[in-house]
Short mmCIF file of C-alpha atoms in Angstrom, two decimals:
data_model
loop_
_atom_site.label_atom_id
_atom_site.label_comp_id
_atom_site.label_asym_id
_atom_site.label_seq_id
_atom_site.Cartn_x
_atom_site.Cartn_y
_atom_site.Cartn_z
CA MET A 1 -29.28 -106.27 -123.81
CA ALA A 2 -32.22 -103.81 -125.62
CA LEU A 3 -31.59 -100.67 -127.02
CA TRP A 4 -34.08 -99.75 -125.72
CA THR A 5 -37.54 -100.34 -122.92
CA SER A 6 -40.91 -99.28 -122.94
CA GLU A 7 -39.81 -97.83 -119.86
CA ALA A 8 -37.40 -96.26 -120.89
CA ALA A 9 -37.47 -95.08 -124.45
CA ALA A 10 -41.58 -93.63 -123.28
CA GLN A 11 -39.81 -91.81 -119.68
CA ALA A 12 -36.96 -90.31 -122.08
CA THR A 13 -39.46 -88.94 -125.01
CA GLY A 14 -41.87 -88.38 -122.75
CA GLY A 15 -44.19 -90.60 -124.53
CA ARG A 16 -46.31 -92.82 -123.22
CA ALA A 17 -46.56 -96.41 -124.30
CA THR A 18 -49.59 -98.08 -125.29
CA GLN A 19 -48.44 -101.39 -124.71
CA ALA A 20 -44.32 -103.24 -123.07
CA PHE A 21 -42.25 -103.62 -125.76
CA GLU A 22 -38.38 -104.10 -126.01
CA ILE A 23 -36.62 -102.61 -129.37
CA ASN A 24 -33.16 -102.93 -131.02
CA GLY A 25 -32.50 -100.70 -133.27
CA VAL A 26 -34.20 -97.38 -134.81
CA SER A 27 -35.22 -97.08 -137.89
CA ILE A 28 -37.32 -93.75 -140.38
CA ASP A 29 -37.04 -96.64 -143.75
CA THR A 30 -39.70 -99.41 -144.17
CA ARG A 31 -37.46 -100.69 -146.88
CA THR A 32 -34.35 -100.91 -144.46
CA ILE A 33 -36.88 -102.67 -141.43
CA ARG A 34 -35.95 -105.01 -139.79
CA PRO A 35 -37.00 -107.09 -137.02
CA GLY A 36 -37.20 -105.89 -133.39
CA ASP A 37 -36.99 -101.62 -134.27
CA LEU A 38 -38.67 -98.80 -133.66
CA PHE A 39 -40.88 -97.65 -136.46
CA VAL A 40 -39.80 -93.07 -136.13
CA ALA A 41 -42.90 -92.00 -138.25
CA LEU A 42 -41.23 -88.23 -139.13
CA LYS A 43 -42.96 -86.27 -141.39
CA ASP A 44 -40.73 -85.19 -143.93
CA VAL A 45 -42.09 -85.15 -147.76
CA ARG A 46 -43.89 -88.36 -146.36
CA ASP A 47 -45.91 -89.11 -144.27
CA GLY A 48 -44.20 -91.56 -142.04
CA HIS A 49 -47.73 -92.32 -140.45
CA ASP A 50 -48.60 -93.46 -143.64
CA PHE A 51 -46.31 -96.39 -143.39
CA VAL A 52 -46.82 -97.25 -140.14
CA ALA A 53 -48.55 -99.79 -139.94
CA GLN A 54 -46.50 -101.82 -142.83
CA ALA A 55 -43.69 -101.06 -141.11
CA LEU A 56 -45.12 -103.41 -137.98
CA GLU A 57 -45.99 -106.33 -140.79
CA LYS A 58 -42.18 -106.55 -141.41
CA GLY A 59 -41.11 -107.31 -137.27
CA ALA A 60 -40.90 -103.65 -135.84
CA ALA A 61 -40.91 -103.72 -131.87
CA ALA A 62 -43.29 -100.71 -132.12
CA ALA A 63 -43.43 -97.05 -133.70
CA LEU A 64 -43.04 -93.70 -132.94
CA VAL A 65 -46.28 -91.73 -133.39
CA SER A 66 -47.74 -88.50 -132.93
CA ARG A 67 -51.18 -89.71 -133.10
CA ILE A 68 -53.19 -94.03 -134.10
CA PRO A 69 -52.27 -94.38 -137.27
CA GLU A 70 -55.32 -95.44 -140.24
CA GLY A 71 -54.63 -99.49 -140.57
CA VAL A 72 -53.46 -100.36 -137.68
CA PRO A 73 -55.17 -102.34 -135.00
CA GLU A 74 -56.15 -100.87 -131.90
CA GLY A 75 -53.55 -102.54 -129.56
CA ALA A 76 -50.28 -102.15 -131.24
CA PRO A 77 -47.30 -101.62 -129.93
CA LEU A 78 -47.10 -97.65 -130.09
CA LEU A 79 -44.96 -94.95 -128.31
CA VAL A 80 -47.28 -92.07 -128.82
CA VAL A 81 -46.50 -88.20 -128.27
CA GLU A 82 -46.79 -85.15 -128.81
CA ASP A 83 -44.54 -84.29 -131.41
CA VAL A 84 -42.35 -87.28 -133.29
CA LEU A 85 -38.70 -85.13 -134.24
CA PRO A 86 -38.31 -83.91 -131.62
CA ALA A 87 -39.76 -86.83 -129.01
CA LEU A 88 -36.20 -87.95 -131.21
CA GLU A 89 -34.65 -85.87 -130.65
CA ARG A 90 -34.92 -86.44 -126.49
CA LEU A 91 -34.20 -90.28 -127.28
CA GLY A 92 -31.26 -89.65 -129.05
CA ALA A 93 -30.40 -87.10 -125.68
CA ALA A 94 -30.92 -89.33 -123.36
CA ALA A 95 -28.33 -91.69 -125.57
CA ARG A 96 -25.43 -89.79 -125.06
CA GLU A 97 -26.35 -89.30 -121.96
CA ARG A 98 -26.41 -92.53 -120.91
CA VAL A 99 -23.20 -94.23 -122.64
CA LYS A 100 -20.19 -93.27 -120.45
CA GLY A 101 -17.83 -93.77 -123.33
CA LYS A 102 -15.52 -91.28 -125.79
CA VAL A 103 -18.23 -89.04 -128.30
CA ILE A 104 -16.41 -87.23 -131.44
CA GLY A 105 -18.32 -84.63 -133.44
CA VAL A 106 -17.01 -84.21 -137.00
CA THR A 107 -18.37 -81.31 -138.82
CA GLY A 108 -16.45 -79.78 -142.80
CA SER A 109 -16.91 -78.52 -146.25
CA VAL A 110 -15.65 -81.75 -147.79
CA GLY A 111 -14.27 -84.72 -145.95
CA LYS A 112 -17.05 -85.65 -143.08
CA THR A 113 -17.85 -88.72 -144.45
CA SER A 114 -14.42 -89.83 -145.50
CA THR A 115 -13.76 -88.87 -142.07
CA LYS A 116 -16.46 -90.39 -139.52
CA GLU A 117 -15.18 -93.59 -141.26
CA MET A 118 -12.01 -93.11 -141.52
CA LEU A 119 -12.14 -92.66 -138.37
CA ARG A 120 -14.59 -95.44 -137.41
CA ALA A 121 -11.82 -97.74 -138.54
CA ILE A 122 -8.80 -96.62 -136.85
CA LEU A 123 -11.29 -96.72 -133.05
CA SER A 124 -12.96 -99.82 -134.09
CA ARG A 125 -9.35 -102.00 -132.74
CA GLN A 126 -9.63 -100.32 -130.12
CA GLY A 127 -13.20 -99.96 -128.55
CA LYS A 128 -16.68 -101.02 -129.45
CA THR A 129 -17.09 -97.90 -131.20
CA HIS A 130 -21.19 -96.31 -133.00
CA ALA A 131 -21.48 -94.69 -136.06
CA ALA A 132 -23.94 -93.88 -138.89
CA GLU A 133 -23.39 -96.30 -141.56
CA ALA A 134 -25.42 -93.02 -143.79
CA SER A 135 -24.34 -89.99 -144.22
CA TYR A 136 -26.78 -89.04 -140.83
CA ASN A 137 -25.35 -85.57 -140.30
CA ASN A 138 -28.52 -83.46 -139.91
CA HIS A 139 -31.63 -82.05 -137.80
CA TRP A 140 -32.43 -86.23 -138.09
CA GLY A 141 -29.43 -88.06 -138.55
CA VAL A 142 -27.39 -86.79 -135.66
CA PRO A 143 -30.76 -87.77 -132.57
CA LEU A 144 -31.23 -90.55 -134.77
CA THR A 145 -27.83 -91.80 -134.12
CA LEU A 146 -27.46 -91.20 -131.25
CA ALA A 147 -30.67 -92.83 -130.68
CA ARG A 148 -29.59 -96.28 -131.88
CA MET A 149 -26.71 -95.58 -129.98
CA PRO A 150 -26.07 -98.95 -128.17
CA GLN A 151 -24.67 -97.73 -124.37
CA ASP A 152 -21.22 -100.29 -124.47
CA THR A 153 -20.46 -97.81 -126.98
CA GLU A 154 -16.57 -97.08 -125.81
CA PHE A 155 -16.69 -94.38 -129.22
CA ALA A 156 -19.13 -93.56 -131.25
CA VAL A 157 -18.43 -91.56 -133.89
CA ILE A 158 -21.04 -88.26 -134.78
CA GLU A 159 -21.41 -86.88 -138.43
CA ILE A 160 -22.34 -83.28 -138.02
CA GLY A 161 -23.36 -81.31 -141.48
CA MET A 162 -25.07 -77.80 -142.41
CA ASN A 163 -26.57 -75.98 -145.58
CA HIS A 164 -27.80 -72.98 -143.98
CA PRO A 165 -26.76 -70.79 -141.33
CA GLY A 166 -27.37 -72.08 -137.55
CA GLU A 167 -27.37 -75.52 -138.33
CA ILE A 168 -24.64 -76.31 -136.46
CA ALA A 169 -25.04 -75.65 -132.81
CA PRO A 170 -28.54 -77.03 -131.53
CA LEU A 171 -26.57 -80.96 -133.32
CA ALA A 172 -23.83 -80.09 -131.63
CA ARG A 173 -24.73 -79.60 -127.93
CA LEU A 174 -26.82 -82.25 -128.96
CA ALA A 175 -24.19 -84.56 -129.25
CA ARG A 176 -22.56 -83.16 -126.95
CA PRO A 177 -18.60 -84.84 -128.13
CA ASP A 178 -15.44 -85.04 -126.54
CA VAL A 179 -13.20 -84.54 -129.34
CA ALA A 180 -14.40 -82.08 -131.97
CA MET A 181 -12.86 -82.29 -135.20
CA ILE A 182 -12.99 -80.07 -138.10
CA THR A 183 -11.69 -80.98 -141.46
CA THR A 184 -11.21 -78.43 -143.35
CA VAL A 185 -12.72 -75.03 -144.43
CA ALA A 186 -13.79 -74.11 -148.10
CA PRO A 187 -16.50 -72.68 -150.04
CA ALA A 188 -19.60 -74.91 -150.54
CA HIS A 189 -23.01 -73.60 -149.70
CA MET A 190 -21.75 -69.74 -150.29
CA ALA A 191 -24.37 -69.61 -151.84
CA ALA A 192 -26.56 -69.27 -147.67
CA PHE A 193 -22.74 -68.11 -146.87
CA GLU A 194 -21.33 -63.71 -147.44
CA SER A 195 -17.65 -65.09 -147.20
CA LEU A 196 -15.26 -68.27 -146.58
CA ALA A 197 -15.08 -66.74 -142.43
CA GLY A 198 -19.24 -66.82 -142.32
CA ILE A 199 -18.58 -70.99 -143.01
CA ALA A 200 -15.34 -70.64 -140.86
CA ARG A 201 -17.73 -69.34 -137.62
CA GLU A 202 -20.82 -71.47 -138.38
CA LYS A 203 -18.61 -74.52 -138.98
CA ALA A 204 -16.66 -73.36 -135.36
CA ASP A 205 -20.09 -74.28 -133.50
CA ILE A 206 -19.70 -77.49 -132.93
CA PHE A 207 -17.15 -76.46 -130.54
CA LYS A 208 -20.22 -74.56 -128.56
CA GLY A 209 -21.16 -78.69 -127.34
CA LEU A 210 -17.91 -79.78 -126.68
CA THR A 211 -18.12 -80.78 -122.96
CA GLU A 212 -15.90 -79.21 -119.90
CA THR A 213 -12.78 -81.24 -121.10
CA GLY A 214 -13.48 -81.36 -124.06
CA VAL A 215 -10.68 -81.20 -127.30
CA ALA A 216 -11.06 -78.99 -130.61
CA VAL A 217 -9.40 -80.34 -133.60
CA PHE A 218 -8.67 -79.13 -136.85
CA ASN A 219 -7.14 -77.63 -140.09
CA GLY A 220 -4.14 -75.82 -138.85
CA ASP A 221 -3.08 -74.57 -142.55
CA LEU A 222 -6.75 -72.87 -143.81
CA ASP A 223 -6.45 -69.56 -143.75
CA VAL A 224 -9.20 -69.14 -140.95
CA SER A 225 -8.28 -71.28 -138.08
CA ASP A 226 -7.33 -68.42 -136.15
CA LEU A 227 -11.56 -67.98 -136.90
CA LEU A 228 -11.64 -71.44 -135.56
CA ALA A 229 -8.80 -71.48 -132.70
CA GLN A 230 -11.48 -68.02 -130.77
CA ALA A 231 -14.16 -69.76 -130.97
CA TRP A 232 -12.40 -72.46 -127.78
CA ASP A 233 -11.36 -70.94 -124.79
CA GLY A 234 -10.12 -74.98 -123.97
CA GLU A 235 -7.47 -77.90 -125.55
CA MET A 236 -6.70 -77.44 -128.69
CA LEU A 237 -4.50 -79.10 -131.52
CA ARG A 238 -4.54 -78.05 -134.85
CA PHE A 239 -3.22 -80.54 -137.40
CA GLY A 240 -1.72 -80.16 -141.47
CA GLU A 241 1.96 -78.99 -142.77
CA ASP A 242 2.24 -76.04 -140.92
CA GLU A 243 5.09 -76.24 -139.03
CA ALA A 244 2.92 -74.55 -136.24
CA ASN A 245 0.60 -77.33 -136.58
CA SER A 246 0.40 -79.75 -133.12
CA ALA A 247 -0.05 -82.18 -135.81
CA ARG A 248 1.73 -82.58 -138.34
CA LEU A 249 2.06 -84.21 -142.13
CA LEU A 250 5.80 -83.99 -142.53
CA SER A 251 5.37 -86.08 -145.59
CA VAL A 252 2.55 -87.62 -148.07
CA GLU A 253 3.51 -89.33 -151.50
CA LEU A 254 0.84 -90.73 -154.16
CA GLU A 255 1.69 -93.81 -155.44
CA ASP A 256 -0.35 -95.30 -157.94
CA GLY A 257 -3.77 -96.15 -155.88
CA ARG A 258 -2.33 -95.27 -152.85
CA THR A 259 -0.78 -92.55 -151.16
CA ARG A 260 2.46 -93.11 -147.58
CA GLY A 261 2.58 -90.42 -144.79
CA GLU A 262 4.40 -89.67 -141.96
CA ALA A 263 3.21 -87.53 -139.06
CA MET A 264 4.35 -85.89 -135.46
CA ILE A 265 2.24 -85.65 -132.49
CA ASP A 266 4.12 -84.29 -129.39
CA THR A 267 7.47 -85.49 -130.20
CA GLU A 268 6.59 -88.78 -132.04
CA HIS A 269 7.24 -89.11 -135.59
CA TYR A 270 3.68 -91.62 -137.05
CA ASP A 271 4.33 -93.81 -140.23
CA PHE A 272 0.46 -95.09 -142.42
CA ALA A 273 -0.58 -95.94 -145.92
CA LEU A 274 -3.96 -95.56 -146.94
CA SER A 275 -5.21 -98.35 -148.99
CA THR A 276 -6.49 -95.49 -151.94
CA ALA A 277 -4.55 -92.25 -153.34
CA GLY A 278 -4.45 -88.20 -152.37
CA ARG A 279 -3.00 -85.91 -150.22
CA HIS A 280 -6.51 -83.95 -148.73
CA PHE A 281 -7.26 -88.18 -147.20
CA ALA A 282 -3.58 -87.93 -145.30
CA ALA A 283 -4.51 -84.53 -144.02
CA ASN A 284 -8.18 -85.70 -142.79
CA ALA A 285 -5.73 -89.27 -141.53
CA VAL A 286 -3.14 -87.17 -139.76
CA GLY A 287 -6.61 -85.51 -138.15
CA CYS A 288 -8.12 -88.49 -137.62
CA LEU A 289 -5.06 -89.58 -135.73
CA ALA A 290 -4.70 -85.90 -133.48
CA VAL A 291 -8.66 -87.40 -132.09
CA VAL A 292 -6.57 -90.40 -131.19
CA TYR A 293 -4.27 -88.43 -129.69
CA ALA A 294 -6.99 -86.36 -127.87
CA LEU A 295 -9.22 -88.67 -126.54
CA GLY A 296 -5.55 -90.52 -124.79
CA ALA A 297 -5.51 -94.08 -126.65
CA ASP A 298 -3.28 -96.00 -128.68
CA VAL A 299 -1.55 -93.67 -131.34
CA ALA A 300 0.36 -95.60 -133.19
CA GLN A 301 -1.93 -98.81 -132.95
CA ALA A 302 -4.22 -96.37 -134.92
CA ALA A 303 -1.91 -95.23 -137.52
CA ALA A 304 -0.42 -98.28 -139.03
CA ASP A 305 -5.13 -99.61 -138.77
CA LEU A 306 -5.27 -96.63 -141.20
CA THR A 307 -4.71 -99.17 -144.02
CA LEU A 308 -7.70 -100.23 -143.44
CA TRP A 309 -10.08 -97.87 -144.15
CA ALA A 310 -11.53 -97.63 -147.91
CA PRO A 311 -13.10 -94.19 -148.81
CA PRO A 312 -16.55 -94.61 -149.76
CA GLU A 313 -18.80 -94.71 -152.93
CA GLY A 314 -19.00 -91.83 -154.41
CA ARG A 315 -16.58 -90.10 -152.44
CA GLY A 316 -13.20 -91.81 -154.03
CA ALA A 317 -13.74 -94.46 -154.64
CA ARG A 318 -11.46 -97.27 -157.18
CA GLU A 319 -13.06 -100.01 -159.07
CA THR A 320 -12.01 -101.96 -161.83
CA VAL A 321 -14.52 -102.35 -165.06
CA THR A 322 -13.30 -105.37 -166.56
CA LEU A 323 -14.34 -104.84 -170.03
CA PRO A 324 -14.97 -108.11 -172.85
CA VAL A 325 -11.67 -107.20 -174.45
CA GLY A 326 -8.54 -105.25 -173.50
CA ALA A 327 -7.05 -103.98 -170.11
CA PRO A 328 -9.44 -103.13 -167.96
CA VAL A 329 -10.96 -99.45 -167.07
CA GLU A 330 -10.37 -98.05 -163.61
CA LEU A 331 -12.96 -96.12 -162.32
CA ILE A 332 -12.62 -93.11 -159.84
CA ASP A 333 -15.84 -92.16 -158.24
CA ASP A 334 -16.01 -89.11 -156.62
CA ALA A 335 -19.89 -88.14 -157.83
CA PHE A 336 -21.16 -87.87 -154.98
CA ASN A 337 -19.94 -84.45 -153.65
CA ALA A 338 -18.36 -81.45 -155.38
CA ASN A 339 -16.49 -77.56 -154.20
CA PRO A 340 -13.33 -75.58 -155.91
CA THR A 341 -10.91 -77.99 -153.25
CA SER A 342 -12.52 -81.71 -153.62
CA MET A 343 -11.97 -80.52 -156.86
CA SER A 344 -9.15 -80.07 -157.43
CA ALA A 345 -8.24 -82.78 -154.67
CA ALA A 346 -9.23 -85.52 -156.68
CA LEU A 347 -7.60 -83.84 -160.19
CA GLU A 348 -4.89 -84.69 -158.55
CA VAL A 349 -5.34 -87.52 -158.15
CA LEU A 350 -6.39 -88.58 -161.55
CA ALA A 351 -2.67 -86.39 -162.64
CA LYS A 352 -0.29 -89.37 -160.31
CA ALA A 353 -2.90 -92.50 -161.23
CA GLU A 354 -1.11 -94.74 -164.29
CA PRO A 355 -3.05 -96.38 -167.02
CA GLN A 356 -2.82 -99.04 -168.62
CA GLY A 357 -1.25 -100.08 -171.88
CA THR A 358 -2.23 -97.88 -174.45
CA GLY A 359 -5.06 -96.00 -171.85
CA ARG A 360 -5.99 -92.80 -171.34
CA ARG A 361 -6.47 -90.16 -168.36
CA ILE A 362 -10.00 -89.48 -168.37
CA ALA A 363 -11.75 -87.26 -166.59
CA ILE A 364 -15.80 -86.83 -166.37
CA LEU A 365 -15.96 -83.91 -164.40
CA GLY A 366 -19.91 -82.47 -163.46
CA ASP A 367 -20.89 -78.74 -162.40
CA MET A 368 -20.72 -77.65 -158.51
CA LEU A 369 -23.04 -76.48 -157.48
CA GLU A 370 -23.85 -73.83 -154.35
CA LEU A 371 -21.36 -71.65 -154.88
CA GLY A 372 -23.37 -68.40 -154.83
CA GLU A 373 -23.25 -65.59 -157.62
CA LYS A 374 -19.08 -66.35 -158.06
CA GLU A 375 -19.49 -69.69 -159.72
CA THR A 376 -19.19 -69.34 -163.26
CA ALA A 377 -15.57 -67.88 -162.28
CA ILE A 378 -14.91 -70.15 -160.54
CA HIS A 379 -15.78 -73.36 -162.50
CA GLY A 380 -13.65 -71.51 -165.60
CA GLY A 381 -10.82 -71.11 -162.42
CA LEU A 382 -9.85 -74.07 -162.11
CA ALA A 383 -7.87 -74.41 -165.38
CA ALA A 384 -5.62 -72.35 -163.97
CA LEU A 385 -5.02 -76.06 -161.92
CA PRO A 386 -1.79 -76.94 -163.05
CA TRP A 387 -3.00 -81.00 -162.72
CA PHE A 388 -4.93 -80.38 -165.76
CA ALA A 389 -1.45 -81.14 -168.19
CA ALA A 390 -1.47 -84.53 -167.31
CA LEU A 391 -4.18 -85.85 -168.90
CA ASP A 392 -5.73 -86.45 -171.18
CA ALA A 393 -9.48 -85.67 -172.02
CA VAL A 394 -11.96 -83.57 -169.94
CA HIS A 395 -15.59 -83.48 -170.41
CA CYS A 396 -17.72 -81.26 -169.61
CA VAL A 397 -21.21 -82.35 -167.98
CA GLY A 398 -23.02 -78.73 -166.43
CA PRO A 399 -24.51 -75.19 -167.53
CA LEU A 400 -21.68 -74.04 -165.14
CA MET A 401 -18.97 -75.88 -166.49
CA ARG A 402 -19.58 -74.78 -169.64
CA SER A 403 -17.76 -72.25 -167.92
CA LEU A 404 -14.53 -74.24 -168.15
CA TYR A 405 -14.75 -76.31 -171.00
CA ASP A 406 -14.68 -73.17 -173.34
CA VAL A 407 -11.04 -72.12 -171.28
CA LEU A 408 -9.47 -75.21 -171.51
CA PRO A 409 -6.70 -76.67 -173.64
CA GLU A 410 -8.23 -77.75 -177.45
CA ASP A 411 -5.61 -81.33 -176.46
CA ARG A 412 -7.77 -82.19 -173.49
CA ARG A 413 -11.14 -80.43 -174.24
CA GLY A 414 -14.18 -83.42 -174.97
CA THR A 415 -17.23 -83.29 -175.77
CA TRP A 416 -20.10 -80.51 -173.06
CA PHE A 417 -22.98 -82.05 -171.99
CA GLU A 418 -25.83 -79.92 -170.87
CA THR A 419 -26.83 -82.83 -168.93
CA ALA A 420 -25.63 -86.46 -167.18
CA GLN A 421 -27.93 -88.33 -169.26
CA GLU A 422 -27.84 -86.24 -171.80
CA ALA A 423 -24.20 -87.80 -172.23
CA ARG A 424 -25.26 -91.83 -171.12
CA PRO A 425 -25.43 -92.81 -174.44
CA VAL A 426 -22.37 -92.07 -175.47
CA LEU A 427 -20.51 -92.59 -172.76
CA SER A 428 -19.09 -95.31 -174.26
CA SER A 429 -17.59 -93.94 -177.25
CA LEU A 430 -15.31 -91.46 -174.31
CA VAL A 431 -14.33 -94.48 -172.04
CA GLY A 432 -11.28 -97.47 -173.01
CA PRO A 433 -9.32 -100.05 -172.98
CA GLY A 434 -7.01 -99.18 -170.46
CA ASP A 435 -8.13 -95.90 -169.50
CA VAL A 436 -8.29 -93.61 -165.66
CA VAL A 437 -11.53 -92.31 -165.48
CA LEU A 438 -12.43 -89.81 -162.95
CA VAL A 439 -16.08 -88.62 -162.39
CA LYS A 440 -16.31 -85.71 -159.32
CA GLY A 441 -19.11 -83.02 -159.48
CA SER A 442 -22.59 -81.84 -157.31
CA LYS A 443 -24.75 -84.64 -156.47
CA GLY A 444 -27.63 -82.66 -157.84
CA SER A 445 -24.88 -82.98 -161.15
CA LYS A 446 -26.29 -87.17 -161.84
CA VAL A 447 -22.37 -87.35 -162.57
CA SER A 448 -23.39 -90.29 -160.45
CA LEU A 449 -25.26 -91.45 -163.18
CA LEU A 450 -22.08 -91.79 -165.74
CA VAL A 451 -20.69 -93.92 -162.94
CA ASP A 452 -23.27 -95.90 -163.24
CA GLU A 453 -22.75 -96.15 -167.09
CA ILE A 454 -19.16 -97.03 -167.12
CA ARG A 455 -19.98 -99.54 -165.00
CA LYS A 456 -21.66 -101.21 -167.43
CA LEU A 457 -19.45 -101.53 -169.42
CA GLY A 458 -17.87 -104.62 -168.35
CA GLN A 459 -17.81 -106.63 -164.44
CA ALA A 460 -17.17 -104.13 -161.39
CA HIS A 461 -15.58 -104.62 -159.03
CA PRO A 462 -13.45 -102.58 -155.62
CA ALA A 463 -10.29 -102.10 -157.01
#
């Protein structure tokens, strides 16, 4: 069954199809387009209309355009609309309207993508589940994810993000979730918000999209949890360690590379295990079980299936790098994003890791960006975290991380580099056999370059 016929797509978008066609997918990138896809000619840094001919040559079934692009043959399969992005939004809205399954919306300052993948892992065992392959959580990513949603979807997990005030509500209204989850509220994007309360109010805007019988699921351990609760008049479930929460994390134990936990929802107890270490992962796992409970699905099955989940690349994924000589290096790749909350969680994981032989616990920390006017003090304040006491060396990357580097104890202070590029040539001298190495920083700090350098020390494979 086709994802969209030309007739259905034209009706949804208000556009005009130049000929009849059937599409099996929706793409915005000619590098990853597959035969049968609808190519959406979005205009961003580059104009997608410049790539329509290439998309059709690669087998695209049609292209969504606002004009006939140059180089496109007469009679080519096109869906012509007034404006491409609003048309994509209408296509996404039509996809949501025709799906009879349950839709889950996920937002939060930390852990959106990991939680989305956790929900995908456990819900896919209970029904046909749809979710974006990447972090498609912005003004084009959400409608794209919806437009790709098959009509027979039973569960859809839609990630919703923001950088500035006012971005979440319209995306939530487009997705119209049956259950909306907020993982946490933390000091991220502080350059765009005056306070943590401001971030909380923006995150709570996801509830504005809930269906009439929708359920709000959010972290009840937060100082701003009451603010979140005020944003929804319907059913809600709080999760976390506090006794007042509906879904409680009763215990959590971090073993080397694994997490074991016990949750209670209503009066039922559930044991679960995660194939990676992290107290923050355990908290979000309980949040996911609360979502399953709100959906009326099988919570016991979901708890058992949590072990199937693994964090995505750059978000705490663990790899083993086999060296030519000596014990392998264990790499914790957390280089996609960082703020004080996620930094503390990642450092706890490193502190409780077990190096091999004479190996060490080494942190390579990049700048945490978008923290506002207090960014320098926030970086220096990381030194108060208890996890540093268990580390052997801390290397810092970036101008903001200099403030942490300057206050670290001398016996743990490694090297400071102004940029990740500057650190690349000497990285092999900082990492040795048996070491456990955490690489953590905001995407803009480019410490992912150092993840790649560590992989080059030997042969890397998932831990």
